[in-house]
């Protein structure tokens, strides 16, 4: 309206010079208004897109599963696997930045059973790394043969919305340490860790398994040392952040035991070591190592950037 008013004045102004000046002023004002309008529209696009995205997520049949997987994305297992193509279609827009999402196909040109091919391809793709297996509860899945393997363990199972969410691990390698305790032994089957940066958290997951019921409650220690052998940070607690004491373990069940080590801002980047072991009030537990030796800790190398 202001631009139109100025334009009108330029038409009726008695002085031709002043009229031309007002006309130019009106033109400049109009261009500025148009530019501001365009900037406002462009600036509003991200907000509108976010609002639309959140609206779509609210209506998603597996909204709670997506929210949970976002929470869990801090841990090293950032792979989602399914044999249902709809899972890729419905999860990729929301989790593509946090996870690698893979659909396992059971087709075989030689007409081998679908379940056989799913099991073989899951073994090949997942290996012995932890992963998420997600399916819609109202659609068929053909992974029963894979999950029937004795070495495949379901660490966690939930139905979130319309989706079945499994945290899965296959353990086929020998233990990396064995604690020959009363009622055990306790086996450290493996671990997963991320590379960390100075001032951030280093995420470590341990996988324990006992052959029989354990009679004593053991504390796990996870200590980070620098190259000079100085302790940098540590976390000591009962397994599973205190929620899975060794006395509660069921024989043969793999226990997922996560840790967050806060790397101080004062340490330099470089190579560090993580020491892991068990202890009670009586002291540390001797661990049998694959080399045939024993020690009171297992040592992992880790690079901190």
PDB file of C-alpha atoms in Angstrom:
ATOM      1  CA  UNK A   1       0.000   0.000   0.000  1.00  0.00           C
ATOM      2  CA  UNK A   2       2.853   2.382   0.785  1.00  0.00           C
ATOM      3  CA  UNK A   3       4.406   1.712  -2.635  1.00  0.00           C
ATOM      4  CA  UNK A   4       1.076   2.377  -4.348  1.00  0.00           C
ATOM      5  CA  UNK A   5       0.637   5.634  -2.419  1.00  0.00           C
ATOM      6  CA  UNK A   6       4.098   6.835  -3.466  1.00  0.00           C
ATOM      7  CA  UNK A   7       3.356   5.887  -7.073  1.00  0.00           C
ATOM      8  CA  UNK A   8       0.117   7.878  -6.934  1.00  0.00           C
ATOM      9  CA  UNK A   9       1.965  10.927  -5.596  1.00  0.00           C
ATOM     10  CA  UNK A  10       4.469  10.678  -8.438  1.00  0.00           C
ATOM     11  CA  UNK A  11       1.617  10.878 -10.934  1.00  0.00           C
ATOM     12  CA  UNK A  12      -0.097  13.925  -9.428  1.00  0.00           C
ATOM     13  CA  UNK A  13       2.959  15.832  -8.147  1.00  0.00           C
ATOM     14  CA  UNK A  14       3.114  19.220  -9.865  1.00  0.00           C
ATOM     15  CA  UNK A  15       6.892  19.127 -10.366  1.00  0.00           C
ATOM     16  CA  UNK A  16       8.023  16.695 -13.060  1.00  0.00           C
ATOM     17  CA  UNK A  17      11.411  16.232 -11.331  1.00  0.00           C
ATOM     18  CA  UNK A  18       9.841  15.403  -8.007  1.00  0.00           C
ATOM     19  CA  UNK A  19       7.371  13.152  -9.778  1.00  0.00           C
ATOM     20  CA  UNK A  20      10.195  11.172 -11.390  1.00  0.00           C
ATOM     21  CA  UNK A  21      11.984  10.902  -8.034  1.00  0.00           C
ATOM     22  CA  UNK A  22       8.845   9.619  -6.372  1.00  0.00           C
ATOM     23  CA  UNK A  23       8.331   7.189  -9.245  1.00  0.00           C
ATOM     24  CA  UNK A  24      11.858   5.810  -8.765  1.00  0.00           C
ATOM     25  CA  UNK A  25      11.287   5.634  -5.010  1.00  0.00           C
ATOM     26  CA  UNK A  26       8.088   3.682  -5.600  1.00  0.00           C
ATOM     27  CA  UNK A  27       9.920   1.262  -7.903  1.00  0.00           C
ATOM     28  CA  UNK A  28      12.706   0.700  -5.372  1.00  0.00           C
ATOM     29  CA  UNK A  29      10.183   0.240  -2.575  1.00  0.00           C
ATOM     30  CA  UNK A  30       8.257  -2.292  -4.632  1.00  0.00           C
ATOM     31  CA  UNK A  31      11.437  -4.270  -5.336  1.00  0.00           C
ATOM     32  CA  UNK A  32      12.371  -4.222  -1.660  1.00  0.00           C
ATOM     33  CA  UNK A  33       8.922  -5.430  -0.677  1.00  0.00           C
ATOM     34  CA  UNK A  34       9.096  -8.225  -3.246  1.00  0.00           C
ATOM     35  CA  UNK A  35      12.564  -9.214  -2.025  1.00  0.00           C
ATOM     36  CA  UNK A  36      11.405  -9.266   1.599  1.00  0.00           C
ATOM     37  CA  UNK A  37       8.404 -11.362   0.616  1.00  0.00           C
ATOM     38  CA  UNK A  38      10.598 -13.887  -1.211  1.00  0.00           C
ATOM     39  CA  UNK A  39      13.034 -14.043   1.720  1.00  0.00           C
ATOM     40  CA  UNK A  40      10.144 -14.595   4.117  1.00  0.00           C
ATOM     41  CA  UNK A  41       8.736 -17.388   1.993  1.00  0.00           C
ATOM     42  CA  UNK A  42      12.123 -19.090   1.605  1.00  0.00           C
ATOM     43  CA  UNK A  43      12.863 -18.732   5.333  1.00  0.00           C
ATOM     44  CA  UNK A  44       9.526 -20.299   6.105  1.00  0.00           C
ATOM     45  CA  UNK A  45      10.174 -23.382   3.962  1.00  0.00           C
ATOM     46  CA  UNK A  46      12.295 -25.263   6.558  1.00  0.00           C
ATOM     47  CA  UNK A  47       9.763 -24.578   9.314  1.00  0.00           C
ATOM     48  CA  UNK A  48       6.908 -25.673   7.092  1.00  0.00           C
ATOM     49  CA  UNK A  49       8.847 -28.764   6.036  1.00  0.00           C
ATOM     50  CA  UNK A  50       9.605 -29.661   9.653  1.00  0.00           C
ATOM     51  CA  UNK A  51       5.980 -29.169  10.620  1.00  0.00           C
ATOM     52  CA  UNK A  52       4.853 -31.367   7.731  1.00  0.00           C
ATOM     53  CA  UNK A  53       7.438 -34.012   8.619  1.00  0.00           C
ATOM     54  CA  UNK A  54       6.372 -34.088  12.253  1.00  0.00           C
ATOM     55  CA  UNK A  55       2.738 -34.305  11.195  1.00  0.00           C
ATOM     56  CA  UNK A  56       3.549 -37.315   9.010  1.00  0.00           C
ATOM     57  CA  UNK A  57       5.526 -38.928  11.827  1.00  0.00           C
ATOM     58  CA  UNK A  58       2.625 -38.490  14.243  1.00  0.00           C
ATOM     59  CA  UNK A  59       0.475 -40.566  11.888  1.00  0.00           C
ATOM     60  CA  UNK A  60       3.171 -43.213  11.331  1.00  0.00           C
ATOM     61  CA  UNK A  61       2.071 -46.721  12.436  1.00  0.00           C
ATOM     62  CA  UNK A  62       5.504 -47.283  14.004  1.00  0.00           C
ATOM     63  CA  UNK A  63       6.081 -43.820  15.443  1.00  0.00           C
ATOM     64  CA  UNK A  64       7.126 -45.223  18.830  1.00  0.00           C
ATOM     65  CA  UNK A  65       9.610 -47.583  17.157  1.00  0.00           C
ATOM     66  CA  UNK A  66      11.194 -44.706  15.235  1.00  0.00           C
ATOM     67  CA  UNK A  67      11.434 -42.612  18.407  1.00  0.00           C
ATOM     68  CA  UNK A  68      13.065 -45.500  20.277  1.00  0.00           C
ATOM     69  CA  UNK A  69      15.574 -46.187  17.499  1.00  0.00           C
ATOM     70  CA  UNK A  70      16.518 -42.510  17.452  1.00  0.00           C
ATOM     71  CA  UNK A  71      17.284 -42.739  21.167  1.00  0.00           C
ATOM     72  CA  UNK A  72      19.420 -45.840  20.599  1.00  0.00           C
ATOM     73  CA  UNK A  73      21.396 -44.385  17.689  1.00  0.00           C
ATOM     74  CA  UNK A  74      24.231 -43.329  20.012  1.00  0.00           C
ATOM     75  CA  UNK A  75      25.355 -46.967  20.293  1.00  0.00           C
ATOM     76  CA  UNK A  76      27.612 -48.772  17.788  1.00  0.00           C
ATOM     77  CA  UNK A  77      24.878 -51.005  16.277  1.00  0.00           C
ATOM     78  CA  UNK A  78      23.518 -48.679  13.601  1.00  0.00           C
ATOM     79  CA  UNK A  79      22.025 -51.199  11.202  1.00  0.00           C
ATOM     80  CA  UNK A  80      18.370 -51.982  10.580  1.00  0.00           C
ATOM     81  CA  UNK A  81      17.542 -55.173   8.698  1.00  0.00           C
ATOM     82  CA  UNK A  82      14.239 -56.640   7.514  1.00  0.00           C
ATOM     83  CA  UNK A  83      12.812 -58.964   4.878  1.00  0.00           C
ATOM     84  CA  UNK A  84       9.847 -56.637   4.322  1.00  0.00           C
ATOM     85  CA  UNK A  85      10.309 -53.930   1.692  1.00  0.00           C
ATOM     86  CA  UNK A  86       7.735 -51.743   3.462  1.00  0.00           C
ATOM     87  CA  UNK A  87      10.148 -51.340   6.383  1.00  0.00           C
ATOM     88  CA  UNK A  88      12.712 -49.658   4.135  1.00  0.00           C
ATOM     89  CA  UNK A  89      10.043 -47.453   2.581  1.00  0.00           C
ATOM     90  CA  UNK A  90       8.549 -46.402   5.929  1.00  0.00           C
ATOM     91  CA  UNK A  91      11.732 -46.073   8.023  1.00  0.00           C
ATOM     92  CA  UNK A  92      14.250 -44.624   5.577  1.00  0.00           C
ATOM     93  CA  UNK A  93      12.829 -41.050   5.554  1.00  0.00           C
ATOM     94  CA  UNK A  94      13.113 -40.837   9.340  1.00  0.00           C
ATOM     95  CA  UNK A  95      16.289 -42.787  10.135  1.00  0.00           C
ATOM     96  CA  UNK A  96      18.477 -42.507   7.033  1.00  0.00           C
ATOM     97  CA  UNK A  97      20.969 -40.237   8.810  1.00  0.00           C
ATOM     98  CA  UNK A  98      21.351 -42.506  11.829  1.00  0.00           C
ATOM     99  CA  UNK A  99      21.178 -46.026  10.382  1.00  0.00           C
ATOM    100  CA  UNK A 100      22.041 -48.168   7.398  1.00  0.00           C
ATOM    101  CA  UNK A 101      18.748 -49.819   6.405  1.00  0.00           C
ATOM    102  CA  UNK A 102      18.874 -53.094   4.471  1.00  0.00           C
ATOM    103  CA  UNK A 103      16.168 -55.380   3.073  1.00  0.00           C
ATOM    104  CA  UNK A 104      17.180 -59.048   2.792  1.00  0.00           C
ATOM    105  CA  UNK A 105      15.707 -60.759  -0.273  1.00  0.00           C
ATOM    106  CA  UNK A 106      14.968 -64.491  -0.217  1.00  0.00           C
ATOM    107  CA  UNK A 107      14.815 -64.993  -3.982  1.00  0.00           C
ATOM    108  CA  UNK A 108      17.130 -67.639  -5.454  1.00  0.00           C
ATOM    109  CA  UNK A 109      17.380 -68.516  -9.176  1.00  0.00           C
ATOM    110  CA  UNK A 110      17.835 -72.184  -8.271  1.00  0.00           C
ATOM    111  CA  UNK A 111      14.583 -72.233  -6.284  1.00  0.00           C
ATOM    112  CA  UNK A 112      16.165 -72.831  -2.903  1.00  0.00           C
ATOM    113  CA  UNK A 113      13.677 -72.250  -0.065  1.00  0.00           C
ATOM    114  CA  UNK A 114      13.055 -68.592   0.734  1.00  0.00           C
ATOM    115  CA  UNK A 115      13.788 -69.185   4.437  1.00  0.00           C
ATOM    116  CA  UNK A 116      17.142 -70.775   3.565  1.00  0.00           C
ATOM    117  CA  UNK A 117      18.232 -67.801   1.484  1.00  0.00           C
ATOM    118  CA  UNK A 118      17.105 -65.314   4.145  1.00  0.00           C
ATOM    119  CA  UNK A 119      19.177 -67.168   6.763  1.00  0.00           C
ATOM    120  CA  UNK A 120      22.263 -67.364   4.535  1.00  0.00           C
ATOM    121  CA  UNK A 121      22.109 -63.724   3.509  1.00  0.00           C
ATOM    122  CA  UNK A 122      21.502 -62.559   7.062  1.00  0.00           C
ATOM    123  CA  UNK A 123      24.534 -64.550   8.216  1.00  0.00           C
ATOM    124  CA  UNK A 124      26.609 -62.969   5.459  1.00  0.00           C
ATOM    125  CA  UNK A 125      25.418 -59.406   5.984  1.00  0.00           C
ATOM    126  CA  UNK A 126      25.161 -59.222   9.768  1.00  0.00           C
ATOM    127  CA  UNK A 127      28.032 -61.497  10.705  1.00  0.00           C
ATOM    128  CA  UNK A 128      28.671 -61.310  14.433  1.00  0.00           C
ATOM    129  CA  UNK A 129      27.743 -57.640  14.771  1.00  0.00           C
ATOM    130  CA  UNK A 130      24.664 -56.545  16.669  1.00  0.00           C
ATOM    131  CA  UNK A 131      21.769 -55.279  14.524  1.00  0.00           C
ATOM    132  CA  UNK A 132      18.075 -54.383  14.635  1.00  0.00           C
ATOM    133  CA  UNK A 133      15.546 -56.717  13.001  1.00  0.00           C
ATOM    134  CA  UNK A 134      12.260 -54.917  12.343  1.00  0.00           C
ATOM    135  CA  UNK A 135       9.044 -56.269  10.832  1.00  0.00           C
ATOM    136  CA  UNK A 136       5.401 -55.285  10.668  1.00  0.00           C
ATOM    137  CA  UNK A 137       3.337 -57.502  12.931  1.00  0.00           C
ATOM    138  CA  UNK A 138       0.589 -57.911  10.306  1.00  0.00           C
ATOM    139  CA  UNK A 139       2.942 -59.003   7.492  1.00  0.00           C
ATOM    140  CA  UNK A 140       4.692 -62.362   7.014  1.00  0.00           C
ATOM    141  CA  UNK A 141       8.391 -62.718   7.760  1.00  0.00           C
ATOM    142  CA  UNK A 142      10.632 -65.594   6.685  1.00  0.00           C
ATOM    143  CA  UNK A 143      13.553 -65.401   9.107  1.00  0.00           C
ATOM    144  CA  UNK A 144      12.556 -68.247  11.440  1.00  0.00           C
ATOM    145  CA  UNK A 145      15.379 -70.468  10.198  1.00  0.00           C
ATOM    146  CA  UNK A 146      17.933 -67.768  10.952  1.00  0.00           C
ATOM    147  CA  UNK A 147      16.611 -67.178  14.461  1.00  0.00           C
ATOM    148  CA  UNK A 148      16.487 -70.919  15.153  1.00  0.00           C
ATOM    149  CA  UNK A 149      20.288 -71.108  15.046  1.00  0.00           C
ATOM    150  CA  UNK A 150      21.764 -71.707  18.522  1.00  0.00           C
ATOM    151  CA  UNK A 151      24.341 -68.959  17.994  1.00  0.00           C
ATOM    152  CA  UNK A 152      21.693 -66.305  17.254  1.00  0.00           C
ATOM    153  CA  UNK A 153      20.515 -64.422  20.331  1.00  0.00           C
ATOM    154  CA  UNK A 154      17.633 -61.984  20.702  1.00  0.00           C
ATOM    155  CA  UNK A 155      18.977 -59.450  23.186  1.00  0.00           C
ATOM    156  CA  UNK A 156      15.773 -57.420  23.284  1.00  0.00           C
ATOM    157  CA  UNK A 157      12.266 -57.782  21.888  1.00  0.00           C
ATOM    158  CA  UNK A 158       9.492 -55.184  21.826  1.00  0.00           C
ATOM    159  CA  UNK A 159       6.298 -54.493  19.937  1.00  0.00           C
ATOM    160  CA  UNK A 160       6.201 -50.737  19.337  1.00  0.00           C
ATOM    161  CA  UNK A 161       3.136 -49.565  17.493  1.00  0.00           C
ATOM    162  CA  UNK A 162       2.608 -51.818  14.487  1.00  0.00           C
ATOM    163  CA  UNK A 163       6.236 -53.002  14.454  1.00  0.00           C
ATOM    164  CA  UNK A 164       8.142 -55.813  16.100  1.00  0.00           C
ATOM    165  CA  UNK A 165      11.610 -54.632  17.069  1.00  0.00           C
ATOM    166  CA  UNK A 166      14.397 -57.104  17.886  1.00  0.00           C
ATOM    167  CA  UNK A 167      17.974 -56.400  18.936  1.00  0.00           C
ATOM    168  CA  UNK A 168      19.972 -59.341  17.586  1.00  0.00           C
ATOM    169  CA  UNK A 169      23.483 -60.752  17.983  1.00  0.00           C
ATOM    170  CA  UNK A 170      25.136 -63.878  16.593  1.00  0.00           C
ATOM    171  CA  UNK A 171      28.013 -65.290  18.651  1.00  0.00           C
ATOM    172  CA  UNK A 172      30.047 -67.922  16.869  1.00  0.00           C
ATOM    173  CA  UNK A 173      33.559 -67.045  17.923  1.00  0.00           C
ATOM    174  CA  UNK A 174      35.208 -68.378  21.060  1.00  0.00           C
ATOM    175  CA  UNK A 175      35.000 -66.125  24.144  1.00  0.00           C
ATOM    176  CA  UNK A 176      37.641 -63.428  24.360  1.00  0.00           C
ATOM    177  CA  UNK A 177      37.898 -64.087  28.105  1.00  0.00           C
ATOM    178  CA  UNK A 178      36.552 -66.651  30.571  1.00  0.00           C
ATOM    179  CA  UNK A 179      36.082 -66.111  34.304  1.00  0.00           C
ATOM    180  CA  UNK A 180      36.042 -69.564  35.976  1.00  0.00           C
ATOM    181  CA  UNK A 181      33.851 -68.468  38.887  1.00  0.00           C
ATOM    182  CA  UNK A 182      31.659 -70.598  41.123  1.00  0.00           C
ATOM    183  CA  UNK A 183      28.426 -71.361  39.311  1.00  0.00           C
ATOM    184  CA  UNK A 184      29.911 -70.125  36.027  1.00  0.00           C
ATOM    185  CA  UNK A 185      32.003 -69.832  34.119  1.00  0.00           C
ATOM    186  CA  UNK A 186      31.281 -66.301  32.923  1.00  0.00           C
ATOM    187  CA  UNK A 187      32.241 -65.762  29.281  1.00  0.00           C
ATOM    188  CA  UNK A 188      32.999 -62.420  27.685  1.00  0.00           C
ATOM    189  CA  UNK A 189      31.714 -63.221  24.198  1.00  0.00           C
ATOM    190  CA  UNK A 190      32.661 -59.969  22.512  1.00  0.00           C
ATOM    191  CA  UNK A 191      32.407 -56.203  22.487  1.00  0.00           C
ATOM    192  CA  UNK A 192      31.479 -53.284  20.247  1.00  0.00           C
ATOM    193  CA  UNK A 193      32.814 -49.757  20.495  1.00  0.00           C
ATOM    194  CA  UNK A 194      32.864 -46.456  18.664  1.00  0.00           C
ATOM    195  CA  UNK A 195      35.766 -44.180  17.944  1.00  0.00           C
ATOM    196  CA  UNK A 196      35.443 -41.137  20.152  1.00  0.00           C
ATOM    197  CA  UNK A 197      36.597 -37.547  20.134  1.00  0.00           C
ATOM    198  CA  UNK A 198      38.195 -35.575  22.931  1.00  0.00           C
ATOM    199  CA  UNK A 199      35.472 -34.076  25.104  1.00  0.00           C
ATOM    200  CA  UNK A 200      32.840 -36.581  23.987  1.00  0.00           C
ATOM    201  CA  UNK A 201      31.562 -39.935  25.204  1.00  0.00           C
ATOM    202  CA  UNK A 202      33.125 -43.205  24.135  1.00  0.00           C
ATOM    203  CA  UNK A 203      30.455 -45.891  23.778  1.00  0.00           C
ATOM    204  CA  UNK A 204      31.320 -49.492  24.590  1.00  0.00           C
ATOM    205  CA  UNK A 205      29.057 -52.551  24.686  1.00  0.00           C
ATOM    206  CA  UNK A 206      30.132 -55.818  26.325  1.00  0.00           C
ATOM    207  CA  UNK A 207      28.432 -59.161  25.702  1.00  0.00           C
ATOM    208  CA  UNK A 208      28.472 -61.644  28.577  1.00  0.00           C
ATOM    209  CA  UNK A 209      27.167 -65.188  28.869  1.00  0.00           C
ATOM    210  CA  UNK A 210      27.239 -67.729  31.685  1.00  0.00           C
ATOM    211  CA  UNK A 211      27.067 -71.499  31.253  1.00  0.00           C
ATOM    212  CA  UNK A 212      25.028 -71.928  34.427  1.00  0.00           C
ATOM    213  CA  UNK A 213      23.584 -69.859  37.274  1.00  0.00           C
ATOM    214  CA  UNK A 214      26.167 -67.569  38.901  1.00  0.00           C
ATOM    215  CA  UNK A 215      26.160 -67.619  42.700  1.00  0.00           C
ATOM    216  CA  UNK A 216      27.989 -64.323  43.330  1.00  0.00           C
ATOM    217  CA  UNK A 217      27.296 -60.762  42.233  1.00  0.00           C
ATOM    218  CA  UNK A 218      30.260 -59.329  40.328  1.00  0.00           C
ATOM    219  CA  UNK A 219      31.004 -55.719  39.458  1.00  0.00           C
ATOM    220  CA  UNK A 220      32.317 -54.876  35.991  1.00  0.00           C
ATOM    221  CA  UNK A 221      35.085 -52.315  35.635  1.00  0.00           C
ATOM    222  CA  UNK A 222      35.776 -50.418  32.411  1.00  0.00           C
ATOM    223  CA  UNK A 223      38.862 -48.189  32.652  1.00  0.00           C
ATOM    224  CA  UNK A 224      40.430 -45.978  29.970  1.00  0.00           C
ATOM    225  CA  UNK A 225      44.226 -45.513  30.092  1.00  0.00           C
ATOM    226  CA  UNK A 226      46.513 -43.291  28.042  1.00  0.00           C
ATOM    227  CA  UNK A 227      49.795 -44.407  26.452  1.00  0.00           C
ATOM    228  CA  UNK A 228      51.675 -43.514  29.632  1.00  0.00           C
ATOM    229  CA  UNK A 229      49.494 -45.885  31.645  1.00  0.00           C
ATOM    230  CA  UNK A 230      47.608 -43.112  33.426  1.00  0.00           C
ATOM    231  CA  UNK A 231      43.923 -43.633  34.203  1.00  0.00           C
ATOM    232  CA  UNK A 232      41.848 -41.180  32.159  1.00  0.00           C
ATOM    233  CA  UNK A 233      38.262 -42.148  32.995  1.00  0.00           C
ATOM    234  CA  UNK A 234      36.320 -45.134  34.260  1.00  0.00           C
ATOM    235  CA  UNK A 235      32.915 -46.665  34.861  1.00  0.00           C
ATOM    236  CA  UNK A 236      32.330 -49.418  37.431  1.00  0.00           C
ATOM    237  CA  UNK A 237      28.909 -50.945  38.011  1.00  0.00           C
ATOM    238  CA  UNK A 238      26.875 -54.115  37.993  1.00  0.00           C
ATOM    239  CA  UNK A 239      26.147 -55.317  34.441  1.00  0.00           C
ATOM    240  CA  UNK A 240      23.424 -53.629  32.436  1.00  0.00           C
ATOM    241  CA  UNK A 241      23.849 -50.304  34.261  1.00  0.00           C
ATOM    242  CA  UNK A 242      23.036 -52.131  37.483  1.00  0.00           C
ATOM    243  CA  UNK A 243      19.874 -53.767  36.122  1.00  0.00           C
ATOM    244  CA  UNK A 244      21.377 -57.158  35.242  1.00  0.00           C
ATOM    245  CA  UNK A 245      23.470 -58.431  38.182  1.00  0.00           C
ATOM    246  CA  UNK A 246      25.305 -61.678  37.505  1.00  0.00           C
ATOM    247  CA  UNK A 247      23.132 -63.503  40.045  1.00  0.00           C
ATOM    248  CA  UNK A 248      20.106 -62.862  37.808  1.00  0.00           C
ATOM    249  CA  UNK A 249      21.601 -64.315  34.628  1.00  0.00           C
ATOM    250  CA  UNK A 250      19.963 -67.280  32.965  1.00  0.00           C
ATOM    251  CA  UNK A 251      22.309 -69.974  31.599  1.00  0.00           C
ATOM    252  CA  UNK A 252      23.106 -69.475  27.928  1.00  0.00           C
ATOM    253  CA  UNK A 253      21.432 -66.054  27.684  1.00  0.00           C
ATOM    254  CA  UNK A 254      23.655 -63.287  26.300  1.00  0.00           C
ATOM    255  CA  UNK A 255      23.685 -60.135  28.428  1.00  0.00           C
ATOM    256  CA  UNK A 256      24.153 -56.799  26.678  1.00  0.00           C
ATOM    257  CA  UNK A 257      26.188 -54.505  28.940  1.00  0.00           C
ATOM    258  CA  UNK A 258      26.555 -50.866  27.696  1.00  0.00           C
ATOM    259  CA  UNK A 259      28.994 -48.208  28.948  1.00  0.00           C
ATOM    260  CA  UNK A 260      29.553 -44.500  28.353  1.00  0.00           C
ATOM    261  CA  UNK A 261      33.055 -43.250  29.098  1.00  0.00           C
ATOM    262  CA  UNK A 262      33.325 -39.462  29.280  1.00  0.00           C
ATOM    263  CA  UNK A 263      36.596 -38.493  27.579  1.00  0.00           C
ATOM    264  CA  UNK A 264      37.967 -35.321  29.247  1.00  0.00           C
ATOM    265  CA  UNK A 265      38.618 -32.197  27.192  1.00  0.00           C
ATOM    266  CA  UNK A 266      42.123 -32.017  28.660  1.00  0.00           C
ATOM    267  CA  UNK A 267      43.539 -35.181  27.062  1.00  0.00           C
ATOM    268  CA  UNK A 268      45.245 -35.191  23.643  1.00  0.00           C
ATOM    269  CA  UNK A 269      44.058 -37.265  20.685  1.00  0.00           C
ATOM    270  CA  UNK A 270      45.854 -40.559  20.225  1.00  0.00           C
ATOM    271  CA  UNK A 271      45.843 -44.252  21.019  1.00  0.00           C
ATOM    272  CA  UNK A 272      44.373 -45.390  24.323  1.00  0.00           C
ATOM    273  CA  UNK A 273      43.563 -48.680  26.021  1.00  0.00           C
ATOM    274  CA  UNK A 274      40.356 -49.932  27.600  1.00  0.00           C
ATOM    275  CA  UNK A 275      40.733 -52.392  30.489  1.00  0.00           C
ATOM    276  CA  UNK A 276      37.742 -54.612  31.307  1.00  0.00           C
ATOM    277  CA  UNK A 277      37.295 -57.114  34.114  1.00  0.00           C
ATOM    278  CA  UNK A 278      35.264 -58.324  37.095  1.00  0.00           C
ATOM    279  CA  UNK A 279      35.680 -57.930  40.827  1.00  0.00           C
ATOM    280  CA  UNK A 280      34.042 -58.357  44.217  1.00  0.00           C
ATOM    281  CA  UNK A 281      34.917 -56.985  47.631  1.00  0.00           C
ATOM    282  CA  UNK A 282      37.598 -59.700  47.771  1.00  0.00           C
ATOM    283  CA  UNK A 283      39.407 -58.419  44.686  1.00  0.00           C
ATOM    284  CA  UNK A 284      39.584 -58.871  40.938  1.00  0.00           C
ATOM    285  CA  UNK A 285      38.704 -62.116  39.181  1.00  0.00           C
ATOM    286  CA  UNK A 286      41.379 -63.932  37.183  1.00  0.00           C
ATOM    287  CA  UNK A 287      40.408 -64.253  33.517  1.00  0.00           C
ATOM    288  CA  UNK A 288      41.540 -66.982  31.143  1.00  0.00           C
ATOM    289  CA  UNK A 289      42.556 -65.521  27.776  1.00  0.00           C
ATOM    290  CA  UNK A 290      42.607 -67.199  24.332  1.00  0.00           C
ATOM    291  CA  UNK A 291      46.436 -67.134  24.412  1.00  0.00           C
ATOM    292  CA  UNK A 292      46.368 -69.640  27.265  1.00  0.00           C
ATOM    293  CA  UNK A 293      47.495 -67.045  29.779  1.00  0.00           C
ATOM    294  CA  UNK A 294      45.506 -65.430  32.572  1.00  0.00           C
ATOM    295  CA  UNK A 295      45.138 -61.834  33.720  1.00  0.00           C
ATOM    296  CA  UNK A 296      42.821 -59.737  35.845  1.00  0.00           C
ATOM    297  CA  UNK A 297      41.696 -57.701  32.813  1.00  0.00           C
ATOM    298  CA  UNK A 298      41.082 -57.774  29.078  1.00  0.00           C
ATOM    299  CA  UNK A 299      42.690 -54.969  27.066  1.00  0.00           C
ATOM    300  CA  UNK A 300      41.217 -53.286  23.956  1.00  0.00           C
ATOM    301  CA  UNK A 301      42.930 -50.608  21.907  1.00  0.00           C
ATOM    302  CA  UNK A 302      40.920 -47.526  20.957  1.00  0.00           C
ATOM    303  CA  UNK A 303      41.699 -44.420  18.937  1.00  0.00           C
ATOM    304  CA  UNK A 304      40.506 -41.064  20.279  1.00  0.00           C
ATOM    305  CA  UNK A 305      40.461 -38.205  17.814  1.00  0.00           C
TER     306      UNK A 305
END
